[in-house]
Amino acid sequence: MAAVMVGHRGEDSLPHGFGSRPWLFQMHGSKKSTCTFFDPINNSLEERVLPEFLQGKACLGFYQDWLLLADEQTRECFFLSITSFSKIYLPSFPESPDFFEAIVSITSPPNTSNCIVILVCSSKTFLLVSSPGRKMWKKVPLKYFKKNTGSLRGPSIIYNEQLFVMASMSVTLVIDVAPLIRGCVKMTVIDQLKPCPVPYSWHTFLVECAGDLFSVLVHSYGSRQLIIHIEVRRLELSCNEIYWRRVQDIGDHAFFLAGRSGRSLPANKARGVQRNCIYFPANNSDGARLYNFCLDDQVLNFTFLPENNGGLNRLQWAFPMKMMQTVEEDIFNSSDGMRSEETDSTVIGNEDENEVVSSRQWDELPIELVELLFPRLSLVDCLRLSSVCKGWSQASNFTRKGRVWPWLMHLPNLKYQSWKFFDPFCCEEYTLKSNAVVVARDHLALRFSKNGWVVITEGNKKVFILNPFTAEVINLPPLPLKDYFFDSISFTSVPTSPDFVVYGFFFQISGEFVEISTWCPGEEEWTVLEFQPSIPFFPSSNSPVLFQGEFYCLGRKGELGVFNPELETWNVLSKPEPIYPTEPRYGNEYCHLLELNGDLISVFRTDDTKQPIRVLKLDRSEMKWEKLEHLRGMTLFVDRRNSIAIRSPEKKYANRIYVPWFEGGMDSKKGIFYSMENNSYHPSMHRVEEPLTCVWMEPNLHLHS
């Protein structure tokens, strides 16, 4: 296929460092005459004026160093090489503007004879197919949609000479590519790519990596599209079936997602790229973010991208050809083996000095004096102190005497069979092996915690309550219905007490139906109570609060719903009056309810770090919300589902609201908190980490309590 040279090579239009690592770039079509370049490693943005022949063009796709460009005014369509700046033409685009938003799949470089270009337009039931040298695009109807409702949804990718494209109901269509250029369709269908069992939306990306095909599901929550869950599945081909299987890692590769497309790269081929990670940009109310999801520890990192008036539409990843040419075919590591963790032991002094020092000096210290130290130490320091010598380990109830405050518990990759805990005051992270993780086969979600016990759901049927430190597990009956879920869950007291009862709350999206399920030890199934209140109730995602014998649920408008477990009644209170005149959009903000010094406190926050957190106290004499300016020696801990209030162990931690974020990197983490003193987040928000499956909990090392 003949290529047309178009002027200079255009080095002046490329920023310094372009070609040494993956970059994000964005051509603005007719809106701007520049191209925006994002350097994700240095977190920098550059605007470069495009050569005149590229102005007004939109980038629709790419293959190696070839960009597929289209003119929004003339509909001219062509490939452009970013190394030689040569053109190869395609037929002009159809008149419909929808096709400028199409997902593009390309079989091979455009300067080869077997290059085929396929356009997949969301909500359509046909494909557009062409190749260099042809005069027009061929419309190829898909007969699948004559028998099945729905349409194409994207994304699409060419893998093993077949087009994989997502359709309605999460069905994957597999279409042979070669016959498409003649208008012929040979198709098979893969059953639904089911998301994780949560009632939220999701986006799917398809990525080819080292000879395998992967799908990445990014689940989001509410109107702000807050990311709550990410999972990866690999296409499995057997003699009898084709299906998607969830995997725990992507080996030494990294995935790069943008728009509805994805690419992969060995992490060691580019500076600053981490293995087993997924990179993608997304908009948020406080600006554009570049996310990095680490599959090893299930932590979502993000940095703020520099301001860009063009938004994130039509953003693409650029992988220079010289980088791709060095990729080794067999570098992919699919091992699911255990990660070895070594504990560093440091010896102070030389061997002779160690021989002189005797542990009897520590044993000679009276145990009564040692016990005076425990109330001044954190829980971990108490454990360390008790392990100094045998005599100190016999101190009575040393773990009960240590100072305990909430830790952020989260689940890393299932293959590591462990929980992780982050202490926000000491800024330390701990790992604890767990048999509960070993037996897990499905998505685990941490839903609620109380007195060191954590409610966990596995998939859409299993519920259990765990004390991760004593390894005690209480298995609950399967959930009442298939694909069932609780909007919130709570229990009355510690699971070993005689009055222990679990309560699960389900609210219909219309707010006109409430279902409350209860379970007591010894029962074989849930008892389900149904209510149809006269006043609709739209709950927050936070767990209900047991307050003076009743469960209080906070609505998104600031209203309160109350369940009386003794009378088995549900009521939406006429007071306090809602703080919003209309029902906020679902997921617009996090709403938390908790008990603080005998009062009910509500906390309203968003993921927008520029917006203040609002704290309100319920004035029960007049039943109205009042703004709370100070926590008076208390500290709050809030995550997406749970809230805890404690009296601060030290003055410097008081009047803070800790959120489930860290600031820092692998070697140093700091807990991020909101200060009620100056109404801002601390420390800096340069690099933020958030475990996607986490809950604040208070460590409890005592059996049966």
XYZ file of C-alpha atoms in Angstrom, residues 7 59 61 100 109 126 152 159 167 227 239 365 377 630 686 703:
16
model
C 6.057 17.489 5.244
C -7.611 10.446 16.768
C -7.452 4.569 17.189
C -16.467 9.798 15.412
C -0.324 -2.203 10.120
C -24.122 -3.454 12.621
C -23.461 -3.304 20.502
C -7.614 -11.463 18.908
C -23.061 -6.380 23.481
C -14.474 3.478 41.699
C -12.771 -28.145 23.572
C 12.867 -5.876 86.503
C 1.828 1.785 74.727
C -15.586 20.811 67.106
C 0.160 14.353 45.985
C -10.956 -15.175 72.482
